[in-house]
Coordinates of C-alpha atoms in Angstrom, one line a residue:
M1 CA 23.0 164.3 170.8
K2 CA 25.2 165.1 173.2
S3 CA 28.2 167.6 172.2
Q4 CA 31.5 166.9 174.1
K5 CA 33.0 169.4 176.1
A6 CA 35.9 171.9 174.9
T7 CA 39.0 171.1 176.5
P8 CA 40.4 174.9 176.9
R9 CA 43.7 175.2 175.5
G10 CA 45.1 175.8 179.3
D11 CA 44.5 172.8 180.3
N12 CA 47.5 170.9 178.1
L13 CA 49.4 173.2 178.6
R14 CA 49.9 172.9 182.7
L15 CA 49.3 169.0 182.0
Y16 CA 52.9 169.3 179.9
F17 CA 53.9 171.6 183.5
I18 CA 53.3 169.4 185.8
V19 CA 54.7 165.8 183.9
C20 CA 57.6 167.9 183.6
I21 CA 58.0 168.7 187.3
F22 CA 57.5 164.7 188.1
A23 CA 59.6 164.0 185.6
I24 CA 62.0 166.0 187.4
L25 CA 61.0 164.2 191.0
C26 CA 62.0 161.2 189.6
V27 CA 64.8 161.7 188.6
T28 CA 66.3 163.8 191.3
L29 CA 65.0 160.7 193.6
G30 CA 66.8 158.4 191.1
V31 CA 70.0 160.5 190.9
S32 CA 69.8 160.8 195.0
A33 CA 69.9 156.6 195.4
L34 CA 72.4 156.6 192.9
L35 CA 74.0 158.6 194.7
T36 CA 73.4 156.8 198.6
L37 CA 74.4 154.0 196.6
L38 CA 77.4 154.6 195.2
L39 CA 78.5 156.7 198.6
E40 CA 78.0 153.3 200.2
W41 CA 80.2 151.2 197.8
L42 CA 82.9 153.9 198.3
T43 CA 82.8 153.9 201.7
N44 CA 83.0 149.9 202.1
T45 CA 85.6 150.0 199.3
H46 CA 88.2 152.7 201.6
F47 CA 88.2 155.3 198.1
T48 CA 88.8 158.8 199.8
V49 CA 87.1 161.4 197.4
P50 CA 85.1 163.3 199.2
T51 CA 81.5 163.5 199.2
I52 CA 81.0 167.1 198.1
V53 CA 82.7 166.9 195.1
W54 CA 80.5 164.3 193.8
M55 CA 77.7 165.8 195.4
V56 CA 79.0 168.9 192.6
L57 CA 79.7 166.1 189.8
F58 CA 75.9 165.4 190.5
S59 CA 74.3 168.0 190.2
V60 CA 76.2 169.5 187.2
V61 CA 75.6 167.0 184.9
L62 CA 72.0 167.1 186.6
G63 CA 71.3 171.0 186.4
G64 CA 72.9 170.3 182.7
G65 CA 70.7 167.0 181.8
L66 CA 67.4 169.5 182.4
S67 CA 68.6 172.6 181.4
I68 CA 68.7 170.9 178.0
I69 CA 65.1 169.1 178.2
M70 CA 64.3 172.2 179.2
S71 CA 65.8 174.6 176.5
R72 CA 64.4 172.0 174.0
F73 CA 60.7 171.4 175.1
F74 CA 59.6 174.8 176.2
L75 CA 62.5 177.7 175.8
R76 CA 63.4 177.4 172.5
P77 CA 60.1 177.4 170.2
V78 CA 59.1 181.4 172.5
T79 CA 62.9 182.2 171.6
R80 CA 62.2 181.4 168.1
M81 CA 58.8 183.2 168.0
G82 CA 60.6 186.4 169.7
R83 CA 63.8 186.7 167.3
A84 CA 60.8 186.5 164.9
M85 CA 59.0 189.5 166.2
E86 CA 62.0 191.3 165.7
R87 CA 61.9 190.8 162.3
V88 CA 58.1 191.7 162.0
A89 CA 58.5 195.1 163.9
A90 CA 61.9 196.3 161.5
G91 CA 59.0 195.5 158.9
D92 CA 59.9 192.2 157.4
F93 CA 56.5 190.8 156.6
T94 CA 57.9 187.5 155.2
V95 CA 58.9 185.9 158.1
R96 CA 57.0 182.3 158.8
L97 CA 57.2 180.0 161.9
D98 CA 57.3 176.4 161.4
N99 CA 58.1 173.0 163.6
P100 CA 57.1 174.2 167.2
G101 CA 57.6 171.4 169.1
A102 CA 55.3 169.6 170.9
L103 CA 53.7 171.4 172.8
G104 CA 49.9 172.4 171.0
E105 CA 49.8 175.7 172.7
M106 CA 53.2 176.7 170.8
R107 CA 51.3 175.2 167.3
D108 CA 48.5 177.6 168.1
S109 CA 50.9 180.6 168.3
Y110 CA 52.7 179.1 165.3
A111 CA 49.7 179.5 163.2
H112 CA 48.1 182.7 164.6
F113 CA 52.0 184.2 163.9
N114 CA 51.5 182.9 160.5
T115 CA 48.1 184.6 160.0
M116 CA 49.2 187.6 161.2
T117 CA 52.5 188.1 158.9
R118 CA 50.3 186.7 155.7
A119 CA 47.7 189.3 157.4
L120 CA 50.4 192.4 157.1
A121 CA 52.2 192.0 154.2
A122 CA 48.8 192.3 152.0
T123 CA 48.0 195.4 153.7
E124 CA 51.4 196.5 153.1
T125 CA 51.0 195.2 149.2
L126 CA 47.5 196.9 149.1
Q127 CA 48.6 200.0 150.2
S128 CA 51.5 199.8 148.3
D129 CA 49.3 199.6 145.1
F130 CA 47.0 202.5 146.4
I131 CA 49.6 204.6 146.2
S132 CA 50.7 203.6 143.1
N133 CA 47.0 203.6 141.6
V134 CA 46.8 207.5 143.3
S135 CA 50.0 209.3 142.2
H136 CA 48.1 207.9 138.7
E137 CA 44.8 208.8 138.9
F138 CA 46.2 212.4 140.4
K139 CA 48.5 212.4 137.3
T140 CA 46.6 212.4 134.3
P141 CA 44.1 215.0 134.9
I142 CA 46.8 217.3 136.2
N143 CA 48.7 217.0 133.4
A144 CA 46.2 217.6 131.6
I145 CA 45.0 221.1 133.5
E146 CA 48.8 222.0 132.8
G147 CA 48.8 221.3 129.3
Y148 CA 45.4 223.4 127.7
A149 CA 46.3 226.0 130.7
M150 CA 49.9 226.2 128.2
L151 CA 47.9 226.1 124.8
M152 CA 45.1 229.0 126.2
Q153 CA 48.3 231.3 127.0
D154 CA 49.5 230.7 122.8
A155 CA 45.6 230.8 122.3
G156 CA 46.4 234.7 121.7
N157 CA 43.0 236.5 121.3
D158 CA 40.8 233.4 119.5
P159 CA 37.8 233.2 121.9
A160 CA 36.8 229.4 120.3
L161 CA 40.6 228.5 121.3
Q162 CA 40.0 229.7 125.0
R163 CA 36.5 228.5 125.6
E164 CA 37.4 225.4 124.1
Y165 CA 40.9 225.0 126.4
A166 CA 38.7 225.9 129.8
D167 CA 35.7 223.4 129.2
K168 CA 38.9 221.1 128.6
I169 CA 40.7 222.4 131.9
L170 CA 37.2 222.7 134.1
L171 CA 36.3 218.9 133.0
S172 CA 40.2 218.5 134.7
T173 CA 39.0 219.5 137.6
R174 CA 35.6 218.6 138.4
R175 CA 37.0 215.1 138.0
L176 CA 40.1 215.5 139.6
S177 CA 37.5 216.8 142.4
E178 CA 35.2 213.6 142.3
L179 CA 38.9 211.6 143.0
V180 CA 39.5 213.6 145.8
N181 CA 35.5 213.2 147.1
N182 CA 36.0 209.3 146.9
I183 CA 39.1 208.7 148.1
L184 CA 37.2 210.9 151.4
L185 CA 34.1 208.7 151.3
L186 CA 35.8 205.5 150.8
S187 CA 38.2 206.1 153.7
K188 CA 35.6 207.0 155.9
V189 CA 33.1 204.4 155.2
D190 CA 36.1 201.6 156.0
N191 CA 37.5 203.1 159.2
Q192 CA 34.4 203.7 159.7
T193 CA 34.1 206.9 161.1
M194 CA 31.1 208.1 159.2
P195 CA 27.8 208.6 161.4
L196 CA 25.6 205.7 159.8
E197 CA 22.0 207.6 160.2
K198 CA 19.4 205.6 159.3
H199 CA 15.9 206.8 159.0
P200 CA 12.9 205.4 156.9
Y201 CA 12.6 207.4 153.0
R202 CA 10.9 206.2 149.7
L203 CA 13.9 204.2 147.7
D204 CA 11.5 203.7 144.2
E205 CA 11.9 207.6 144.5
Q206 CA 15.6 208.0 145.4
L207 CA 16.1 205.9 142.3
R208 CA 13.9 208.5 140.3
R209 CA 16.1 211.4 141.6
A210 CA 19.3 210.1 140.9
I211 CA 18.1 209.4 136.9
L212 CA 16.9 213.1 137.0
L213 CA 20.8 213.4 138.1
L214 CA 22.5 212.0 135.1
E215 CA 19.2 213.4 132.6
R216 CA 22.2 215.3 130.6
K217 CA 24.5 212.5 130.0
W218 CA 21.9 210.1 129.3
T219 CA 19.8 212.6 126.9
Q220 CA 23.4 213.9 125.4
K221 CA 23.4 209.3 124.2
Q222 CA 19.6 209.1 123.7
I223 CA 19.1 206.7 126.1
E224 CA 15.3 205.3 126.6
W225 CA 14.7 203.9 130.2
D226 CA 12.8 200.9 131.1
V227 CA 12.0 201.3 134.9
D228 CA 9.4 199.4 136.4
M229 CA 9.4 199.5 140.5
D230 CA 7.8 198.0 143.2
E231 CA 6.6 200.8 145.9
A232 CA 9.6 200.4 149.4
T233 CA 10.5 202.3 151.9
Y234 CA 13.5 201.6 153.0
T235 CA 15.3 202.2 156.3
G236 CA 19.4 203.2 156.0
N237 CA 21.6 206.4 155.2
E238 CA 19.8 208.1 152.3
S239 CA 22.7 209.6 151.5
L240 CA 25.1 207.3 151.1
M241 CA 22.8 204.4 149.5
L242 CA 22.5 207.6 146.4
H243 CA 26.1 207.4 146.0
V244 CA 25.6 203.6 145.1
W245 CA 22.4 204.5 142.0
V246 CA 24.2 207.5 140.7
N247 CA 27.4 205.2 139.9
L248 CA 24.9 201.8 138.7
L249 CA 23.1 204.1 137.6
D250 CA 26.4 206.3 135.6
N251 CA 27.6 203.3 134.7
A252 CA 25.1 201.6 133.0
I253 CA 24.8 205.1 130.7
K254 CA 28.2 205.7 130.1
F255 CA 28.8 201.5 128.7
D256 CA 25.2 201.7 126.8
P257 CA 25.6 202.0 123.2
V258 CA 24.2 205.8 121.7
G259 CA 20.2 205.5 121.9
G260 CA 20.2 202.1 123.4
E261 CA 17.9 201.5 126.8
I262 CA 18.9 200.8 130.3
R263 CA 15.9 198.7 132.7
L264 CA 15.6 199.5 136.0
R265 CA 13.6 197.2 138.4
L266 CA 12.9 197.6 142.1
H267 CA 10.8 194.9 143.3
C268 CA 10.5 194.0 147.1
E269 CA 10.6 190.2 148.3
S270 CA 9.9 188.9 151.9
T271 CA 13.7 189.1 152.9
C272 CA 15.1 191.4 150.5
I273 CA 14.4 194.5 148.8
R274 CA 16.0 193.9 145.0
I275 CA 17.2 196.8 143.1
T276 CA 18.8 196.0 139.5
V277 CA 20.3 198.1 136.3
S278 CA 20.6 196.4 133.5
D279 CA 22.9 197.8 130.0
N280 CA 23.3 197.0 126.8
G281 CA 26.8 197.8 126.8
P282 CA 30.2 195.4 125.6
G283 CA 30.2 193.6 128.4
I284 CA 32.6 192.4 130.9
P285 CA 34.4 188.9 131.1
K286 CA 34.3 186.3 133.6
D287 CA 37.4 186.8 134.8
Q288 CA 37.1 190.8 135.3
Q289 CA 34.2 190.1 137.1
S290 CA 35.6 190.3 140.4
A291 CA 37.6 192.5 139.9
I292 CA 35.4 194.9 138.9
F293 CA 34.7 195.5 143.3
E294 CA 38.8 196.3 143.1
R295 CA 39.9 199.6 144.2
F296 CA 41.1 201.5 141.3
Y297 CA 40.0 198.6 138.8
Q298 CA 39.7 200.0 135.2
A299 CA 38.2 197.6 132.4
D300 CA 40.8 199.7 130.4
G301 CA 44.3 200.0 131.8
S302 CA 44.5 202.9 130.0
H303 CA 42.1 205.3 131.5
K304 CA 41.8 206.9 129.2
S305 CA 37.8 206.4 129.3
E306 CA 36.4 208.2 132.5
G307 CA 35.9 207.6 135.9
N308 CA 38.8 206.5 138.2
G309 CA 38.2 202.9 139.6
L310 CA 36.6 203.5 143.1
G311 CA 32.8 203.4 142.5
L312 CA 32.0 200.0 141.9
A313 CA 34.7 199.9 145.0
L314 CA 32.4 202.8 146.7
A315 CA 29.2 201.7 146.5
R316 CA 30.5 198.1 147.0
R317 CA 30.8 198.5 150.8
I318 CA 28.7 201.0 151.5
V319 CA 26.1 198.1 151.2
R320 CA 28.1 195.7 152.6
M321 CA 28.3 198.4 156.0
C322 CA 23.9 198.0 154.8
G323 CA 24.1 194.4 155.5
G324 CA 22.9 193.9 152.2
E325 CA 24.6 192.3 148.9
I326 CA 26.5 193.8 145.7
S327 CA 26.8 191.5 142.7
V328 CA 27.4 191.9 138.8
S329 CA 25.8 189.4 135.8
S330 CA 27.2 189.9 132.6
E331 CA 28.7 188.1 128.6
P332 CA 30.7 189.8 126.2
G333 CA 28.8 191.4 123.6
K334 CA 25.6 191.0 126.5
G335 CA 25.9 193.8 128.5
S336 CA 25.4 194.0 132.3
C337 CA 23.1 193.2 134.9
F338 CA 23.7 194.6 138.4
T339 CA 22.1 193.6 141.3
V340 CA 21.5 194.9 145.0
E341 CA 20.0 193.7 147.7
L342 CA 19.1 195.0 151.1
P343 CA 17.5 193.3 154.1
R344 CA 14.3 194.3 154.6
E345 CA 13.8 195.7 158.2

């Protein structure tokens, strides 16, 4: 099947100008012919009106008509876009353009302009939400630190109370430190300012190391592990991928019941390495499964549980930056299963 050769957009605009110039020439010739006939008639009737007056009159009429045509078909759409750009430059991202006229190029320009303003409006909303969420997440541990510090002052010489309040303060400072580190890392990953150094390493050993890093948490909840992993060598950024596994395993530990079990699988397939982390937690409703990968989203709207809603957003960004994909399947009351697919070199 032969492919049709696409016509460049510039050819359409060039054709419009050629047609307009041709029309101007035809009008000019027509008016000249009419002027010649009129002058000949006036000469035969001996009507004494200076020739220059008629020439000026027809020139004004012709120039005015052509100006209206040019303004309507060419200048007005460009002027409207210029004014709309001024509004965008002033911070108004709600402006939209329609009715571009007959020119196809202007229709394309208007469509691109509307796409740009919609993207800018979405970015502004995202930035506003980000600032609001960051402020909320910072406020919670800071208020806790302040409150427990005041209680320590009132604790007197009671070592047990002082130790309890000190532990609470330490927990809040760790949460604050984790929040700052996640924000900085997410910013570096989003802006791609972090060099993505790749080298081969044992992925199954990295997952075992991630389990050991969280040993205190799963030991306290008496959680058992069901691990089945192939020996896998992966070429990627080892430090970034460790953030992914620690986050997924930490979430599984947090939501798995006391005395529960977490299943970890790693299997090498022909085109990818598939890793799954499954828990027996409360599960995630269908309408929330896509939102859990958004920044600062927490299923617990009160933000009382541990975490700051950045872990899964960061994990997805890292996995996608490595050319992979992360997904979740879950049902309320039946636990959750997170799947990571990484491309094989």
